[in-house]
């Protein structure tokens, strides 16, 4: 026996959960989407993902080591998740140098200037993505047409995303029923055979990820379900009002980044609300904003902006929307 | 669906190593140290002097005032000194040191093994007997039982809740007691019902003790008004408010007592002690203690005289393992780590858990990733991450508004935090400061 007994206070037991395990859980949940994106976009997907992940890790390492001069914690998995998510939001033919710049913005600007993990108000991957979208609009909106390893990287054939086709078409006075001929069928979109960012295309892969996240209790259902539900309801209403001007709800859910955003981006621990009531409100607001941007805004896609806007409200929501305490309000049956 | 309390709670590994080990009798030690204030409430007055000869069961300190309790000698022998010690809670306390000579009990105790079924005492006599016999809550809180049996003017109690949950990992003393002394416990419950003048009692037992549920259900057929209720396994179901919610779906308001919703909660161990006090005239001077830990060679359950140094229990359980890092009095979730082996067993000691150095090491805390898991597991729906931050920053007013004082220190938040943040350590400090500040404010 050691002479000194440890007399730290209770509890004297700790669960098995660690930050690293949670982050690695997210990485596992992202794997189906990664595989499908390699399947659809080939070598480009591999290059962009590797560039993004490696540069996020390197920036995090350099900043922790030389700027913060604190112990390096890149093994906690958070930079890995940011790197994957950033890549998933990019087209598979984007030049590596732009990926590195995007990673720098995500890690150095959006995460580390606020003090690192746990302190950033905005989702780092999304900040990186939106920064790139605004700075390099051409490269960020040319989407390779999925053709597996035939897609190539620098020489990829590009086309518009279904959302952009619809948006442009409606602007030009075409009816939705005509436009629907030009976009992939719903089943194709469900599997992921369409133009778009690497990680967002395959609904089935993302939903598999969701099931895993829920099963492992890494996230709760509140945020994804409230976003998806709100978008479904809102677009159904618009569609019922005028089916010739508005795409149907299934299309809205399958096309673009709704699933990637609601399952993986909006649920980021650090930048989402901390209690279930606030989570649902947050999710509903993201859903409404997404549809508003898609239908009336300048961009065909609105998920990233909607999430970033709502990120800004999270501190406020955490302060004013609180869980009901046990014994606070008493109704006895 | 089995009942449980609605929000929060965790499922720590049960580690009930001793559920199948019958209660043994730990031999009377060579000397005991009996702290005289083994209860929440006013300190007691020692009524014996150095050099006095005392018998087992003899009164050695009397309670002062209503919320206080008597203390009896657990052995026969000579009082060697009266001094202060650090008890398991880390506070200094007066204590009576006795050198054991034989084991001579006071004559009034009925030492026969017959079960005394007929309850002859009146409600007031029962309360008086509980006070005289030094009965306190044996679940760990050690609140004087006679106080809980006295329903104040204007309040009404319509149900007695009996806690047979034993939700702390490792501990099995209540479980064994229910199996081995089931009938005595039920008589004890009937006595409590009589004292409270209530017609029904519900015993809550978690479904990891099916044998105890079966056994008591069978026995309870012969007792009017007592029913057994299996509960879904979840920590901290043994907390009074959570147990009441689970069993009768009443929510005790923040800052109130169970009596405010018409319920009184006693533990099965207490019911047994009440049986012994009322039917056998035996004061509370021994209790069942689980001595356990993965590294112990013979974990076990023992009836132990109050005042026995815990080193004796560990010896009886196979001796202190070489790699011991921590010894906890109570369960792993809410128990207190002790600093040495001379610390005596007190009335609230339900178990002694030995942890190896590995098991007792705390991991390095990381930054809060705002995963909200701590909120999800808090049975009171508090926001532990926020309370910790407020306590850390010294923002006590805000902490008070966020109801830091509601925290029951169950430890679910610290247990769960993936970043290993010592949430409860800070909350405990913050809570103590907030209570102190509130007291000062009230004085002004
Ligand atoms: S469980 Fe830990 S990391 Fe998660 S929110 Fe609470 S304090 Fe932060
Ligand atoms: S220790 Fe306090 S704050 Fe933490 S879970 Fe228990 S009641 Fe909630």
PDB file of C-alpha atoms in Angstrom, chain A residues 187-317:
ATOM      1  CA  UNK A 187     -34.003   7.559 -56.137  1.00  0.00           C
ATOM      2  CA  UNK A 188     -30.811   8.722 -57.836  1.00  0.00           C
ATOM      3  CA  UNK A 189     -30.580  11.622 -55.455  1.00  0.00           C
ATOM      4  CA  UNK A 190     -31.237   9.303 -52.528  1.00  0.00           C
ATOM      5  CA  UNK A 191     -28.243   7.234 -53.532  1.00  0.00           C
ATOM      6  CA  UNK A 192     -26.163  10.310 -54.306  1.00  0.00           C
ATOM      7  CA  UNK A 193     -25.890  10.293 -58.052  1.00  0.00           C
ATOM      8  CA  UNK A 194     -25.958  14.051 -58.594  1.00  0.00           C
ATOM      9  CA  UNK A 195     -23.722  17.077 -58.676  1.00  0.00           C
ATOM     10  CA  UNK A 196     -22.892  18.608 -55.345  1.00  0.00           C
ATOM     11  CA  UNK A 197     -20.302  18.891 -52.640  1.00  0.00           C
ATOM     12  CA  UNK A 198     -18.461  15.687 -51.845  1.00  0.00           C
ATOM     13  CA  UNK A 199     -20.200  14.718 -48.668  1.00  0.00           C
ATOM     14  CA  UNK A 200     -23.710  15.936 -49.245  1.00  0.00           C
ATOM     15  CA  UNK A 201     -24.779  13.921 -52.233  1.00  0.00           C
ATOM     16  CA  UNK A 202     -25.699  10.557 -50.805  1.00  0.00           C
ATOM     17  CA  UNK A 203     -28.745  10.680 -48.555  1.00  0.00           C
ATOM     18  CA  UNK A 204     -28.533   7.022 -47.695  1.00  0.00           C
ATOM     19  CA  UNK A 205     -24.935   7.297 -46.501  1.00  0.00           C
ATOM     20  CA  UNK A 206     -25.722  10.323 -44.349  1.00  0.00           C
ATOM     21  CA  UNK A 207     -28.765   8.653 -42.846  1.00  0.00           C
ATOM     22  CA  UNK A 208     -26.638   5.639 -41.979  1.00  0.00           C
ATOM     23  CA  UNK A 209     -24.334   8.061 -40.180  1.00  0.00           C
ATOM     24  CA  UNK A 210     -27.306   9.500 -38.318  1.00  0.00           C
ATOM     25  CA  UNK A 211     -28.414   6.085 -37.150  1.00  0.00           C
ATOM     26  CA  UNK A 212     -24.917   5.438 -35.843  1.00  0.00           C
ATOM     27  CA  UNK A 213     -24.718   8.781 -34.030  1.00  0.00           C
ATOM     28  CA  UNK A 214     -28.071   8.186 -32.376  1.00  0.00           C
ATOM     29  CA  UNK A 215     -27.281   4.602 -31.507  1.00  0.00           C
ATOM     30  CA  UNK A 216     -23.998   5.612 -29.900  1.00  0.00           C
ATOM     31  CA  UNK A 217     -25.789   8.445 -28.115  1.00  0.00           C
ATOM     32  CA  UNK A 218     -23.301  10.919 -29.573  1.00  0.00           C
ATOM     33  CA  UNK A 219     -26.130  13.250 -30.514  1.00  0.00           C
ATOM     34  CA  UNK A 220     -29.832  13.320 -29.710  1.00  0.00           C
ATOM     35  CA  UNK A 221     -32.583  13.403 -32.316  1.00  0.00           C
ATOM     36  CA  UNK A 222     -33.715  16.921 -31.506  1.00  0.00           C
ATOM     37  CA  UNK A 223     -31.629  18.991 -33.911  1.00  0.00           C
ATOM     38  CA  UNK A 224     -31.685  16.807 -37.052  1.00  0.00           C
ATOM     39  CA  UNK A 225     -35.355  15.955 -36.705  1.00  0.00           C
ATOM     40  CA  UNK A 226     -36.439  19.526 -36.094  1.00  0.00           C
ATOM     41  CA  UNK A 227     -34.448  20.826 -39.078  1.00  0.00           C
ATOM     42  CA  UNK A 228     -35.612  18.112 -41.442  1.00  0.00           C
ATOM     43  CA  UNK A 229     -39.164  18.295 -40.153  1.00  0.00           C
ATOM     44  CA  UNK A 230     -39.367  22.063 -40.496  1.00  0.00           C
ATOM     45  CA  UNK A 231     -38.006  22.001 -44.023  1.00  0.00           C
ATOM     46  CA  UNK A 232     -40.430  19.248 -44.963  1.00  0.00           C
ATOM     47  CA  UNK A 233     -43.418  21.109 -43.559  1.00  0.00           C
ATOM     48  CA  UNK A 234     -42.432  24.499 -44.926  1.00  0.00           C
ATOM     49  CA  UNK A 235     -41.708  23.246 -48.437  1.00  0.00           C
ATOM     50  CA  UNK A 236     -44.881  21.143 -48.444  1.00  0.00           C
ATOM     51  CA  UNK A 237     -46.906  24.265 -47.746  1.00  0.00           C
ATOM     52  CA  UNK A 238     -45.158  26.168 -50.551  1.00  0.00           C
ATOM     53  CA  UNK A 239     -45.569  23.230 -52.895  1.00  0.00           C
ATOM     54  CA  UNK A 240     -49.274  22.894 -52.150  1.00  0.00           C
ATOM     55  CA  UNK A 241     -49.768  26.608 -52.744  1.00  0.00           C
ATOM     56  CA  UNK A 242     -48.070  26.524 -56.115  1.00  0.00           C
ATOM     57  CA  UNK A 243     -46.557  23.276 -57.378  1.00  0.00           C
ATOM     58  CA  UNK A 244     -45.432  24.951 -60.582  1.00  0.00           C
ATOM     59  CA  UNK A 245     -43.243  27.472 -58.774  1.00  0.00           C
ATOM     60  CA  UNK A 246     -42.002  25.348 -55.915  1.00  0.00           C
ATOM     61  CA  UNK A 247     -40.210  22.041 -55.844  1.00  0.00           C
ATOM     62  CA  UNK A 248     -41.712  19.250 -53.785  1.00  0.00           C
ATOM     63  CA  UNK A 249     -40.494  18.559 -50.226  1.00  0.00           C
ATOM     64  CA  UNK A 250     -38.770  15.308 -51.143  1.00  0.00           C
ATOM     65  CA  UNK A 251     -36.628  17.213 -53.622  1.00  0.00           C
ATOM     66  CA  UNK A 252     -35.723  19.820 -51.023  1.00  0.00           C
ATOM     67  CA  UNK A 253     -34.646  17.202 -48.545  1.00  0.00           C
ATOM     68  CA  UNK A 254     -32.607  15.121 -50.974  1.00  0.00           C
ATOM     69  CA  UNK A 255     -30.944  17.871 -52.962  1.00  0.00           C
ATOM     70  CA  UNK A 256     -28.190  19.965 -51.460  1.00  0.00           C
ATOM     71  CA  UNK A 257     -26.851  19.938 -47.956  1.00  0.00           C
ATOM     72  CA  UNK A 258     -29.918  19.505 -45.732  1.00  0.00           C
ATOM     73  CA  UNK A 259     -28.925  16.086 -44.491  1.00  0.00           C
ATOM     74  CA  UNK A 260     -25.214  16.793 -44.166  1.00  0.00           C
ATOM     75  CA  UNK A 261     -26.020  20.076 -42.440  1.00  0.00           C
ATOM     76  CA  UNK A 262     -28.697  18.823 -40.083  1.00  0.00           C
ATOM     77  CA  UNK A 263     -26.942  15.616 -39.101  1.00  0.00           C
ATOM     78  CA  UNK A 264     -23.321  16.693 -38.900  1.00  0.00           C
ATOM     79  CA  UNK A 265     -22.941  20.477 -39.017  1.00  0.00           C
ATOM     80  CA  UNK A 266     -25.814  21.824 -36.940  1.00  0.00           C
ATOM     81  CA  UNK A 267     -25.216  19.194 -34.265  1.00  0.00           C
ATOM     82  CA  UNK A 268     -21.647  20.296 -33.573  1.00  0.00           C
ATOM     83  CA  UNK A 269     -21.522  20.299 -29.772  1.00  0.00           C
ATOM     84  CA  UNK A 270     -19.690  23.527 -29.320  1.00  0.00           C
ATOM     85  CA  UNK A 271     -21.874  25.680 -31.517  1.00  0.00           C
ATOM     86  CA  UNK A 272     -25.325  24.253 -30.850  1.00  0.00           C
ATOM     87  CA  UNK A 273     -27.645  24.826 -27.884  1.00  0.00           C
ATOM     88  CA  UNK A 274     -27.246  22.760 -24.757  1.00  0.00           C
ATOM     89  CA  UNK A 275     -30.741  21.773 -23.811  1.00  0.00           C
ATOM     90  CA  UNK A 276     -33.447  19.985 -25.715  1.00  0.00           C
ATOM     91  CA  UNK A 277     -35.963  22.821 -25.732  1.00  0.00           C
ATOM     92  CA  UNK A 278     -33.409  25.215 -27.202  1.00  0.00           C
ATOM     93  CA  UNK A 279     -32.225  22.531 -29.641  1.00  0.00           C
ATOM     94  CA  UNK A 280     -35.684  22.215 -31.134  1.00  0.00           C
ATOM     95  CA  UNK A 281     -36.101  25.964 -31.507  1.00  0.00           C
ATOM     96  CA  UNK A 282     -32.634  26.174 -33.049  1.00  0.00           C
ATOM     97  CA  UNK A 283     -33.455  23.378 -35.471  1.00  0.00           C
ATOM     98  CA  UNK A 284     -36.759  24.914 -36.517  1.00  0.00           C
ATOM     99  CA  UNK A 285     -35.107  28.292 -37.146  1.00  0.00           C
ATOM    100  CA  UNK A 286     -32.406  26.668 -39.278  1.00  0.00           C
ATOM    101  CA  UNK A 287     -35.081  24.904 -41.281  1.00  0.00           C
ATOM    102  CA  UNK A 288     -37.067  28.072 -41.886  1.00  0.00           C
ATOM    103  CA  UNK A 289     -33.966  30.114 -42.803  1.00  0.00           C
ATOM    104  CA  UNK A 290     -32.777  27.411 -45.192  1.00  0.00           C
ATOM    105  CA  UNK A 291     -36.024  27.417 -47.109  1.00  0.00           C
ATOM    106  CA  UNK A 292     -36.190  31.224 -47.157  1.00  0.00           C
ATOM    107  CA  UNK A 293     -32.684  31.441 -48.619  1.00  0.00           C
ATOM    108  CA  UNK A 294     -33.336  28.672 -51.121  1.00  0.00           C
ATOM    109  CA  UNK A 295     -36.642  30.019 -52.327  1.00  0.00           C
ATOM    110  CA  UNK A 296     -36.209  33.774 -52.073  1.00  0.00           C
ATOM    111  CA  UNK A 297     -32.485  34.351 -51.523  1.00  0.00           C
ATOM    112  CA  UNK A 298     -29.636  34.887 -53.952  1.00  0.00           C
ATOM    113  CA  UNK A 299     -27.989  31.504 -53.437  1.00  0.00           C
ATOM    114  CA  UNK A 300     -29.524  28.218 -54.494  1.00  0.00           C
ATOM    115  CA  UNK A 301     -28.439  26.627 -51.211  1.00  0.00           C
ATOM    116  CA  UNK A 302     -28.973  28.063 -47.746  1.00  0.00           C
ATOM    117  CA  UNK A 303     -28.107  25.413 -45.178  1.00  0.00           C
ATOM    118  CA  UNK A 304     -24.628  26.712 -44.313  1.00  0.00           C
ATOM    119  CA  UNK A 305     -25.770  30.285 -43.951  1.00  0.00           C
ATOM    120  CA  UNK A 306     -28.770  29.249 -41.892  1.00  0.00           C
ATOM    121  CA  UNK A 307     -26.597  27.258 -39.505  1.00  0.00           C
ATOM    122  CA  UNK A 308     -24.045  30.039 -39.145  1.00  0.00           C
ATOM    123  CA  UNK A 309     -26.765  32.602 -38.486  1.00  0.00           C
ATOM    124  CA  UNK A 310     -28.281  30.401 -35.807  1.00  0.00           C
ATOM    125  CA  UNK A 311     -24.831  29.710 -34.310  1.00  0.00           C
ATOM    126  CA  UNK A 312     -24.765  33.397 -33.483  1.00  0.00           C
ATOM    127  CA  UNK A 313     -27.936  33.052 -31.422  1.00  0.00           C
ATOM    128  CA  UNK A 314     -26.795  30.031 -29.454  1.00  0.00           C
ATOM    129  CA  UNK A 315     -25.286  31.917 -26.486  1.00  0.00           C
ATOM    130  CA  UNK A 316     -28.501  33.880 -26.176  1.00  0.00           C
ATOM    131  CA  UNK A 317     -30.614  30.752 -26.400  1.00  0.00           C
TER     132      UNK A 317
END
